[in-house]
Amino acid sequence: MAKTARRRPTPAIKLSRWKWVGKGPQDRTLSGEMIGRSKAEIAAELTKQNIVIRRISKKGGLGGHGRINANDIMVFARQMATMIRAGIPLLQALQVVAESLKKPAMVALVQHMMSDVSSGASFSDALRRHPNHFDRLFINLVDAGEQAGALDQMLDRVATYKEKVESLKARVKKALWYPTAVMTIGIAVTMLLLIKVVPEFESMFQSFGAELPALTQMTVNLSELAQRYWLAALGASVAAIFLLKASIRRSPKIAYRMHALLLHLPIIGDILHKSAIARFSRTLATTFAAGVPLVEGLDTAAGATGNKVYERAVVQTRQDVATGQQLHFAMRMTNRFPALAIQMVSIGEEAGSLDAMLNRVADYYEEEVENKVDALTSLMEPVIIVVLGVLVGGVVVSMYLPIFDLGSAL
């Protein structure tokens, strides 16, 4: 059996943005910008469009600046689905999409794929050479679409899936970041008062020569501690966050424990539970509807849950399904999935409409997540106001207590 040759990494394409001025039909003056490797390439492309070139100048290199995120891939999937549905050939569709993109890294990525496709590779093979940006679900659905002659439908399905998942992620992030950001600002303002404002009052209180109220004395003591150790505390906090993130990235055990801890948090944990179930159901429904075998679909869905606890549960489910168990029974054996999801999957298996039932499960839990996030936001607003009032207001009131006492004595 011949050994499979190692695939060499695709060399980086040096792209530049070119500004051009020329004349079109009827001597109309035209101008614009194009992205390409060289001035000759831009000139050749403009000549094809019957444009008489007057001037081409290099506006700047693109390189690979800017990180490609999930939203970029989502927009790319939707653009490609629209182009293919309109009957535009694949290579030309990639060219049009590349010209419409603004992020240099995405332009370079699409140019890589254009190079691969023009050299004879299929679209799925071109995607497969960039595993950091295109997951197995994306690649498998595009592959199935190419084989079935329904690439536009599969790209549309991928784009819809990405849009729903990114919308769900945004809701969960809102639930996590909103209270965190507000509380961080509150603590920062309190520390600023303790470090900069309280010492000014303290020097004034010393001139009184009287005993300070207990609340004021406690605030002064906290101010002294903050002045001495605020830099060390800030450094220790930043270091702890970086160490925790590195540990989660490198140690599967620590990552699992942290994800399990998040699931046990009040309110937030429930949102994460429902989000993981929704993402699992949506991913499995999309793969199953595309004709991907259930075992392989479960393998893809495991990584899409966004939570190590549910990822392990889906892997266990996959192992049970691979040995012949029904999906709903395998899900029940993990003790992770709610009864409603299991029952709906069971009905879907009985009726032969598993993908439709999984989509309904995903819709239900996505709506639950949205309702929970709205409820959390409404709940957190008065709580945050109270906490900030206690932190900031407590410092301010404690500073004015001696002045009030002095005024009553006079």
Short mmCIF file of C-alpha atoms in Angstrom, two decimals:
data_model
loop_
_atom_site.label_atom_id
_atom_site.label_comp_id
_atom_site.label_asym_id
_atom_site.label_seq_id
_atom_site.Cartn_x
_atom_site.Cartn_y
_atom_site.Cartn_z
CA MET A 1 0.00 0.00 0.00
CA ALA A 2 1.48 3.29 -1.01
CA LYS A 3 2.22 5.76 1.74
CA THR A 4 0.17 8.93 1.71
CA ALA A 5 2.39 11.87 0.82
CA ARG A 6 2.57 14.61 3.37
CA ARG A 7 0.74 17.72 2.25
CA ARG A 8 3.06 20.67 2.17
CA PRO A 9 1.80 23.82 3.83
CA THR A 10 0.36 26.31 1.39
CA PRO A 11 2.82 29.19 0.97
CA ALA A 12 1.61 32.59 2.06
CA ILE A 13 0.20 34.73 -0.72
CA LYS A 14 1.46 38.29 -0.66
CA LEU A 15 -1.50 40.46 -1.49
CA SER A 16 -1.70 44.20 -1.99
CA ARG A 17 -4.49 46.68 -2.44
CA TRP A 18 -4.18 48.59 -5.74
CA LYS A 19 -5.87 51.84 -6.68
CA TRP A 20 -6.56 52.30 -10.38
CA VAL A 21 -7.86 55.00 -12.71
CA GLY A 22 -8.92 54.36 -16.30
CA LYS A 23 -11.44 54.88 -19.06
CA GLY A 24 -14.37 52.64 -19.79
CA PRO A 25 -16.85 52.51 -22.65
CA GLN A 26 -17.85 55.89 -24.12
CA ASP A 27 -14.71 57.44 -22.62
CA ARG A 28 -16.16 57.49 -19.12
CA THR A 29 -13.57 58.01 -16.39
CA LEU A 30 -13.58 55.12 -13.95
CA SER A 31 -11.64 54.46 -10.75
CA GLY A 32 -11.61 51.92 -7.99
CA GLU A 33 -9.59 49.52 -5.86
CA MET A 34 -8.65 45.88 -6.42
CA ILE A 35 -6.74 43.28 -4.47
CA GLY A 36 -4.05 41.25 -6.18
CA ARG A 37 -0.52 39.95 -6.18
CA SER A 38 1.03 42.37 -8.67
CA LYS A 39 0.42 45.37 -10.88
CA ALA A 40 0.45 43.11 -13.94
CA GLU A 41 -2.32 40.95 -12.49
CA ILE A 42 -4.52 44.00 -11.83
CA ALA A 43 -3.82 45.35 -15.31
CA ALA A 44 -4.77 42.02 -16.90
CA GLU A 45 -8.03 41.87 -14.94
CA LEU A 46 -8.97 45.44 -15.93
CA THR A 47 -8.14 44.77 -19.57
CA LYS A 48 -10.59 41.84 -19.53
CA GLN A 49 -13.25 44.32 -18.46
CA ASN A 50 -12.45 46.59 -21.46
CA ILE A 51 -11.00 49.32 -19.26
CA VAL A 52 -8.18 51.46 -20.68
CA ILE A 53 -5.74 51.89 -17.81
CA ARG A 54 -4.35 55.31 -17.03
CA ARG A 55 -2.77 54.73 -13.67
CA ILE A 56 -2.33 51.87 -11.18
CA SER A 57 -0.77 52.60 -7.81
CA LYS A 58 -0.13 50.39 -4.85
CA LYS A 59 -2.17 51.44 -1.86
CA GLY A 60 -0.74 49.04 0.71
CA GLY A 61 0.12 45.45 1.46
CA LEU A 62 -2.39 43.12 3.04
CA GLY A 63 -0.33 40.29 4.43
CA GLY A 64 -2.28 38.43 7.09
CA HIS A 65 -3.29 41.23 9.44
CA GLY A 66 -6.40 40.78 11.54
CA ARG A 67 -7.67 37.63 13.19
CA ILE A 68 -10.34 35.60 11.45
CA ASN A 69 -13.26 34.97 13.79
CA ALA A 70 -16.47 32.97 13.59
CA ASN A 71 -18.43 35.96 12.30
CA ASP A 72 -16.09 36.26 9.32
CA ILE A 73 -16.66 32.60 8.43
CA MET A 74 -20.41 33.04 8.88
CA VAL A 75 -20.48 36.02 6.46
CA PHE A 76 -18.29 34.11 3.99
CA ALA A 77 -20.68 31.12 4.06
CA ARG A 78 -23.70 33.35 3.44
CA GLN A 79 -21.97 35.21 0.58
CA MET A 80 -20.89 31.98 -1.09
CA ALA A 81 -24.38 30.48 -0.72
CA THR A 82 -25.86 33.55 -2.43
CA MET A 83 -23.31 33.48 -5.24
CA ILE A 84 -23.67 29.77 -5.99
CA ARG A 85 -27.47 29.98 -5.88
CA ALA A 86 -27.30 32.79 -8.44
CA GLY A 87 -25.50 30.41 -10.82
CA ILE A 88 -22.07 32.06 -10.60
CA PRO A 89 -19.20 29.55 -11.12
CA LEU A 90 -17.25 28.64 -7.98
CA LEU A 91 -13.96 30.31 -8.92
CA GLN A 92 -15.70 33.51 -10.00
CA ALA A 93 -17.80 33.48 -6.82
CA LEU A 94 -14.63 33.29 -4.72
CA GLN A 95 -13.18 36.20 -6.71
CA VAL A 96 -16.28 38.35 -6.11
CA VAL A 97 -16.31 37.51 -2.41
CA ALA A 98 -12.60 38.29 -2.09
CA GLU A 99 -13.13 41.72 -3.63
CA SER A 100 -15.98 42.50 -1.22
CA LEU A 101 -14.06 41.58 1.92
CA LYS A 102 -12.37 44.25 4.03
CA LYS A 103 -10.36 42.18 6.50
CA PRO A 104 -6.91 41.41 5.03
CA ALA A 105 -6.64 37.98 6.66
CA MET A 106 -9.96 36.89 5.12
CA VAL A 107 -8.88 38.18 1.70
CA ALA A 108 -5.67 36.16 1.96
CA LEU A 109 -7.63 33.06 3.04
CA VAL A 110 -10.03 33.30 0.09
CA GLN A 111 -7.10 33.90 -2.27
CA HIS A 112 -5.50 30.69 -0.97
CA MET A 113 -8.71 28.80 -1.72
CA MET A 114 -8.93 30.39 -5.19
CA SER A 115 -5.40 29.19 -5.88
CA ASP A 116 -6.29 25.65 -4.74
CA VAL A 117 -9.52 25.52 -6.76
CA SER A 118 -7.86 26.91 -9.90
CA SER A 119 -5.21 24.18 -9.63
CA GLY A 120 -7.89 21.47 -9.71
CA ALA A 121 -8.87 20.93 -6.07
CA SER A 122 -12.51 20.70 -5.06
CA PHE A 123 -14.06 23.34 -2.83
CA SER A 124 -14.20 20.93 0.11
CA ASP A 125 -10.51 20.05 -0.35
CA ALA A 126 -9.64 23.76 -0.41
CA LEU A 127 -11.57 24.23 2.84
CA ARG A 128 -9.95 21.14 4.36
CA ARG A 129 -6.52 22.75 4.03
CA HIS A 130 -7.57 25.42 6.55
CA PRO A 131 -8.78 23.43 9.60
CA ASN A 132 -8.23 26.38 11.93
CA HIS A 133 -11.02 28.30 10.19
CA PHE A 134 -13.38 25.66 8.79
CA ASP A 135 -14.68 22.96 11.11
CA ARG A 136 -15.60 19.40 10.17
CA LEU A 137 -19.28 20.28 9.85
CA PHE A 138 -18.59 22.98 7.28
CA ILE A 139 -16.27 20.72 5.26
CA ASN A 140 -18.53 17.65 5.43
CA LEU A 141 -21.61 19.56 4.28
CA VAL A 142 -19.76 21.21 1.40
CA ASP A 143 -18.36 17.80 0.40
CA ALA A 144 -21.86 16.29 0.47
CA GLY A 145 -23.20 19.23 -1.55
CA GLU A 146 -20.54 18.81 -4.22
CA GLN A 147 -21.24 15.10 -4.54
CA ALA A 148 -25.03 15.58 -4.69
CA GLY A 149 -24.89 18.59 -7.02
CA ALA A 150 -26.57 20.74 -4.37
CA LEU A 151 -23.71 22.94 -3.23
CA ASP A 152 -25.92 26.04 -2.97
CA GLN A 153 -28.35 24.25 -0.63
CA MET A 154 -25.56 22.94 1.58
CA LEU A 155 -23.86 26.33 1.76
CA ASP A 156 -27.19 27.91 2.65
CA ARG A 157 -27.63 25.29 5.38
CA VAL A 158 -24.13 25.98 6.71
CA ALA A 159 -24.76 29.73 6.66
CA THR A 160 -28.09 29.37 8.49
CA TYR A 161 -26.48 27.07 11.05
CA LYS A 162 -23.58 29.48 11.63
CA GLU A 163 -25.96 32.42 12.03
CA LYS A 164 -28.05 30.61 14.64
CA VAL A 165 -25.01 29.40 16.57
CA GLU A 166 -23.36 32.83 16.56
CA SER A 167 -26.61 34.42 17.71
CA LEU A 168 -26.77 31.94 20.58
CA LYS A 169 -23.13 32.60 21.49
CA ALA A 170 -23.80 36.34 21.54
CA ARG A 171 -26.68 35.87 23.99
CA VAL A 172 -24.55 33.74 26.32
CA LYS A 173 -21.68 36.23 26.16
CA LYS A 174 -24.11 39.01 27.01
CA ALA A 175 -25.20 37.07 30.09
CA LEU A 176 -21.59 36.59 31.19
CA TRP A 177 -20.00 39.92 30.28
CA TYR A 178 -22.66 42.44 31.25
CA PRO A 179 -22.52 41.93 35.04
CA THR A 180 -18.77 41.31 34.92
CA ALA A 181 -18.06 44.58 33.12
CA VAL A 182 -20.29 46.66 35.38
CA MET A 183 -18.88 45.14 38.57
CA THR A 184 -15.33 45.64 37.32
CA ILE A 185 -16.03 49.32 36.71
CA GLY A 186 -17.58 49.60 40.18
CA ILE A 187 -14.55 48.04 41.85
CA ALA A 188 -12.20 50.25 39.79
CA VAL A 189 -14.06 53.40 40.88
CA THR A 190 -13.97 52.28 44.53
CA MET A 191 -10.23 51.61 44.33
CA LEU A 192 -9.71 55.05 42.78
CA LEU A 193 -11.57 56.66 45.69
CA LEU A 194 -9.57 54.66 48.24
CA ILE A 195 -6.22 55.46 46.64
CA LYS A 196 -6.67 59.09 45.56
CA VAL A 197 -9.61 60.68 47.42
CA VAL A 198 -9.61 59.12 50.90
CA PRO A 199 -5.97 60.16 51.68
CA GLU A 200 -6.97 63.82 51.13
CA PHE A 201 -9.77 63.47 53.67
CA GLU A 202 -7.49 61.57 56.06
CA SER A 203 -5.01 64.46 56.25
CA MET A 204 -7.92 66.79 57.03
CA PHE A 205 -9.26 64.45 59.74
CA GLN A 206 -5.88 64.35 61.46
CA SER A 207 -6.09 68.12 62.01
CA PHE A 208 -9.37 67.60 63.92
CA GLY A 209 -7.60 65.62 66.61
CA ALA A 210 -10.82 63.75 67.39
CA GLU A 211 -11.62 60.03 67.29
CA LEU A 212 -13.03 58.98 63.92
CA PRO A 213 -16.32 57.05 63.58
CA ALA A 214 -15.92 53.29 63.15
CA LEU A 215 -17.05 53.31 59.49
CA THR A 216 -14.64 56.14 58.66
CA GLN A 217 -11.75 54.42 60.45
CA MET A 218 -12.45 51.19 58.55
CA THR A 219 -12.43 53.11 55.23
CA VAL A 220 -9.14 54.82 56.18
CA ASN A 221 -7.59 51.43 57.02
CA LEU A 222 -8.79 50.02 53.68
CA SER A 223 -7.32 53.05 51.95
CA GLU A 224 -3.93 52.43 53.54
CA LEU A 225 -4.02 48.79 52.43
CA ALA A 226 -5.06 49.80 48.92
CA GLN A 227 -2.24 52.33 48.63
CA ARG A 228 0.33 49.77 49.72
CA TYR A 229 -0.79 46.71 47.82
CA TRP A 230 -2.94 47.84 44.86
CA LEU A 231 -0.19 47.30 42.32
CA ALA A 232 0.68 43.86 43.71
CA ALA A 233 -3.02 42.93 43.85
CA LEU A 234 -3.55 44.04 40.26
CA GLY A 235 -0.50 42.10 39.08
CA ALA A 236 -1.57 39.01 41.01
CA SER A 237 -5.10 39.21 39.53
CA VAL A 238 -3.81 39.54 35.96
CA ALA A 239 -1.30 36.72 36.51
CA ALA A 240 -4.00 34.48 38.02
CA ILE A 241 -6.29 35.09 35.02
CA PHE A 242 -3.52 34.28 32.54
CA LEU A 243 -2.46 31.18 34.49
CA LEU A 244 -6.04 29.97 34.68
CA LYS A 245 -6.57 30.47 30.95
CA ALA A 246 -3.29 28.68 30.17
CA SER A 247 -4.20 25.81 32.50
CA ILE A 248 -7.63 25.43 30.90
CA ARG A 249 -6.02 25.42 27.44
CA ARG A 250 -3.34 22.85 28.33
CA SER A 251 -5.03 20.59 30.88
CA PRO A 252 -8.26 18.78 29.89
CA LYS A 253 -8.93 17.95 33.57
CA ILE A 254 -8.80 21.59 34.68
CA ALA A 255 -10.92 22.63 31.68
CA TYR A 256 -13.53 19.98 32.56
CA ARG A 257 -13.65 21.08 36.21
CA MET A 258 -13.99 24.75 35.30
CA HIS A 259 -16.81 24.01 32.85
CA ALA A 260 -18.52 21.84 35.45
CA LEU A 261 -18.18 24.66 37.99
CA LEU A 262 -19.75 27.14 35.55
CA LEU A 263 -22.71 24.79 35.09
CA HIS A 264 -23.36 24.88 38.86
CA LEU A 265 -23.50 28.67 39.06
CA PRO A 266 -26.97 30.10 39.80
CA ILE A 267 -28.83 31.40 36.73
CA ILE A 268 -25.63 31.49 34.62
CA GLY A 269 -25.32 27.70 34.92
CA ASP A 270 -28.86 27.18 33.64
CA ILE A 271 -28.13 29.42 30.64
CA LEU A 272 -24.97 27.43 29.85
CA HIS A 273 -26.89 24.13 30.22
CA LYS A 274 -29.56 25.19 27.74
CA SER A 275 -27.02 26.73 25.38
CA ALA A 276 -25.02 23.48 25.19
CA ILE A 277 -28.16 21.44 24.49
CA ALA A 278 -29.29 23.90 21.81
CA ARG A 279 -25.93 23.85 20.05
CA PHE A 280 -25.74 20.05 20.22
CA SER A 281 -29.25 19.67 18.79
CA ARG A 282 -28.72 22.24 16.03
CA THR A 283 -25.42 20.70 14.92
CA LEU A 284 -26.73 17.13 14.92
CA ALA A 285 -29.88 18.19 13.06
CA THR A 286 -27.82 19.96 10.39
CA THR A 287 -25.46 17.02 9.84
CA PHE A 288 -28.23 14.40 9.89
CA ALA A 289 -30.37 16.35 7.40
CA ALA A 290 -27.35 16.56 5.09
CA GLY A 291 -27.01 12.78 5.03
CA VAL A 292 -24.02 12.52 7.35
CA PRO A 293 -24.13 9.21 9.32
CA LEU A 294 -25.41 9.61 12.88
CA VAL A 295 -22.18 8.40 14.53
CA GLU A 296 -20.10 10.86 12.53
CA GLY A 297 -22.63 13.61 13.21
CA LEU A 298 -22.34 12.97 16.94
CA ASP A 299 -18.58 13.25 16.64
CA THR A 300 -19.02 16.70 15.06
CA ALA A 301 -21.72 17.73 17.57
CA ALA A 302 -19.47 16.87 20.53
CA GLY A 303 -17.07 19.69 19.70
CA ALA A 304 -19.91 22.13 18.97
CA THR A 305 -21.47 22.08 22.46
CA GLY A 306 -19.02 24.66 23.81
CA ASN A 307 -18.81 22.86 27.16
CA LYS A 308 -16.42 20.06 28.15
CA VAL A 309 -19.02 18.37 30.36
CA TYR A 310 -21.50 18.06 27.51
CA GLU A 311 -18.72 17.24 25.08
CA ARG A 312 -17.86 14.21 27.20
CA ALA A 313 -21.55 13.29 27.42
CA VAL A 314 -21.93 13.43 23.62
CA VAL A 315 -18.78 11.32 23.16
CA GLN A 316 -20.28 8.74 25.52
CA THR A 317 -23.55 8.93 23.53
CA ARG A 318 -21.61 8.36 20.30
CA GLN A 319 -19.93 5.26 21.74
CA ASP A 320 -23.30 3.80 22.80
CA VAL A 321 -24.90 4.58 19.42
CA ALA A 322 -21.94 2.96 17.65
CA THR A 323 -22.68 -0.28 19.56
CA GLY A 324 -26.30 -0.29 18.38
CA GLN A 325 -28.16 1.71 21.02
CA GLN A 326 -30.89 4.13 20.02
CA LEU A 327 -29.97 7.80 20.27
CA HIS A 328 -32.56 8.73 22.89
CA PHE A 329 -31.55 5.80 25.12
CA ALA A 330 -27.85 6.68 24.80
CA MET A 331 -28.65 10.30 25.69
CA ARG A 332 -30.61 9.19 28.78
CA MET A 333 -27.67 7.05 29.97
CA THR A 334 -25.42 10.12 30.27
CA ASN A 335 -27.69 11.78 32.89
CA ARG A 336 -26.97 15.13 31.25
CA PHE A 337 -29.81 15.73 28.82
CA PRO A 338 -33.22 16.92 30.06
CA ALA A 339 -36.27 14.68 29.75
CA LEU A 340 -37.92 16.98 27.19
CA ALA A 341 -35.00 16.71 24.77
CA ILE A 342 -34.82 12.93 25.19
CA GLN A 343 -38.56 12.51 24.60
CA MET A 344 -38.54 14.66 21.47
CA VAL A 345 -35.54 12.73 20.09
CA SER A 346 -37.38 9.48 20.85
CA ILE A 347 -40.44 10.72 18.93
CA GLY A 348 -38.21 11.79 16.04
CA GLU A 349 -36.60 8.34 15.86
CA GLU A 350 -39.99 6.61 15.96
CA ALA A 351 -41.48 8.87 13.27
CA GLY A 352 -38.37 8.93 11.06
CA SER A 353 -38.03 12.70 11.39
CA LEU A 354 -35.05 12.98 13.70
CA ASP A 355 -33.65 16.12 12.04
CA ALA A 356 -36.97 17.97 12.36
CA MET A 357 -37.30 17.06 16.04
CA LEU A 358 -33.71 18.04 16.77
CA ASN A 359 -34.33 21.40 15.12
CA ARG A 360 -37.40 21.86 17.34
CA VAL A 361 -35.33 21.01 20.40
CA ALA A 362 -32.74 23.58 19.32
CA ASP A 363 -35.42 26.23 18.69
CA TYR A 364 -36.98 25.60 22.10
CA TYR A 365 -33.74 25.85 24.06
CA GLU A 366 -32.49 28.84 22.08
CA GLU A 367 -35.69 30.64 23.02
CA GLU A 368 -35.17 29.54 26.63
CA VAL A 369 -31.65 30.98 26.58
CA GLU A 370 -32.94 34.27 25.19
CA ASN A 371 -35.62 34.48 27.88
CA LYS A 372 -33.11 33.61 30.62
CA VAL A 373 -30.64 36.25 29.39
CA ASP A 374 -33.38 38.89 29.35
CA ALA A 375 -34.47 37.86 32.85
CA LEU A 376 -30.86 37.92 34.07
CA THR A 377 -30.34 41.40 32.64
CA SER A 378 -33.51 42.65 34.34
CA LEU A 379 -32.49 41.00 37.61
CA MET A 380 -28.89 42.18 37.54
CA GLU A 381 -29.69 45.86 37.00
CA PRO A 382 -31.13 46.51 40.51
CA VAL A 383 -28.55 44.18 42.08
CA ILE A 384 -25.71 46.05 40.38
CA ILE A 385 -27.17 49.40 41.44
CA VAL A 386 -27.33 48.22 45.06
CA VAL A 387 -23.80 46.80 45.01
CA LEU A 388 -22.34 49.92 43.39
CA GLY A 389 -24.28 52.07 45.85
CA VAL A 390 -22.83 50.13 48.77
CA LEU A 391 -19.27 50.25 47.41
CA VAL A 392 -19.08 53.83 46.16
CA GLY A 393 -21.73 55.31 48.41
CA GLY A 394 -20.23 53.63 51.49
CA VAL A 395 -16.86 55.25 50.86
CA VAL A 396 -18.39 58.67 50.26
CA VAL A 397 -20.66 58.55 53.34
CA SER A 398 -17.85 57.30 55.59
CA MET A 399 -15.73 60.29 54.54
CA TYR A 400 -18.45 62.79 55.41
CA LEU A 401 -19.42 61.31 58.79
CA PRO A 402 -16.68 63.17 60.73
CA ILE A 403 -17.70 66.43 58.99
CA PHE A 404 -21.34 65.86 60.02
CA ASP A 405 -20.21 65.12 63.61
CA LEU A 406 -18.09 68.28 63.61
CA GLY A 407 -21.02 70.36 62.36
CA SER A 408 -23.38 69.00 65.05
CA ALA A 409 -20.74 69.69 67.74
CA LEU A 410 -20.43 73.30 66.61
#
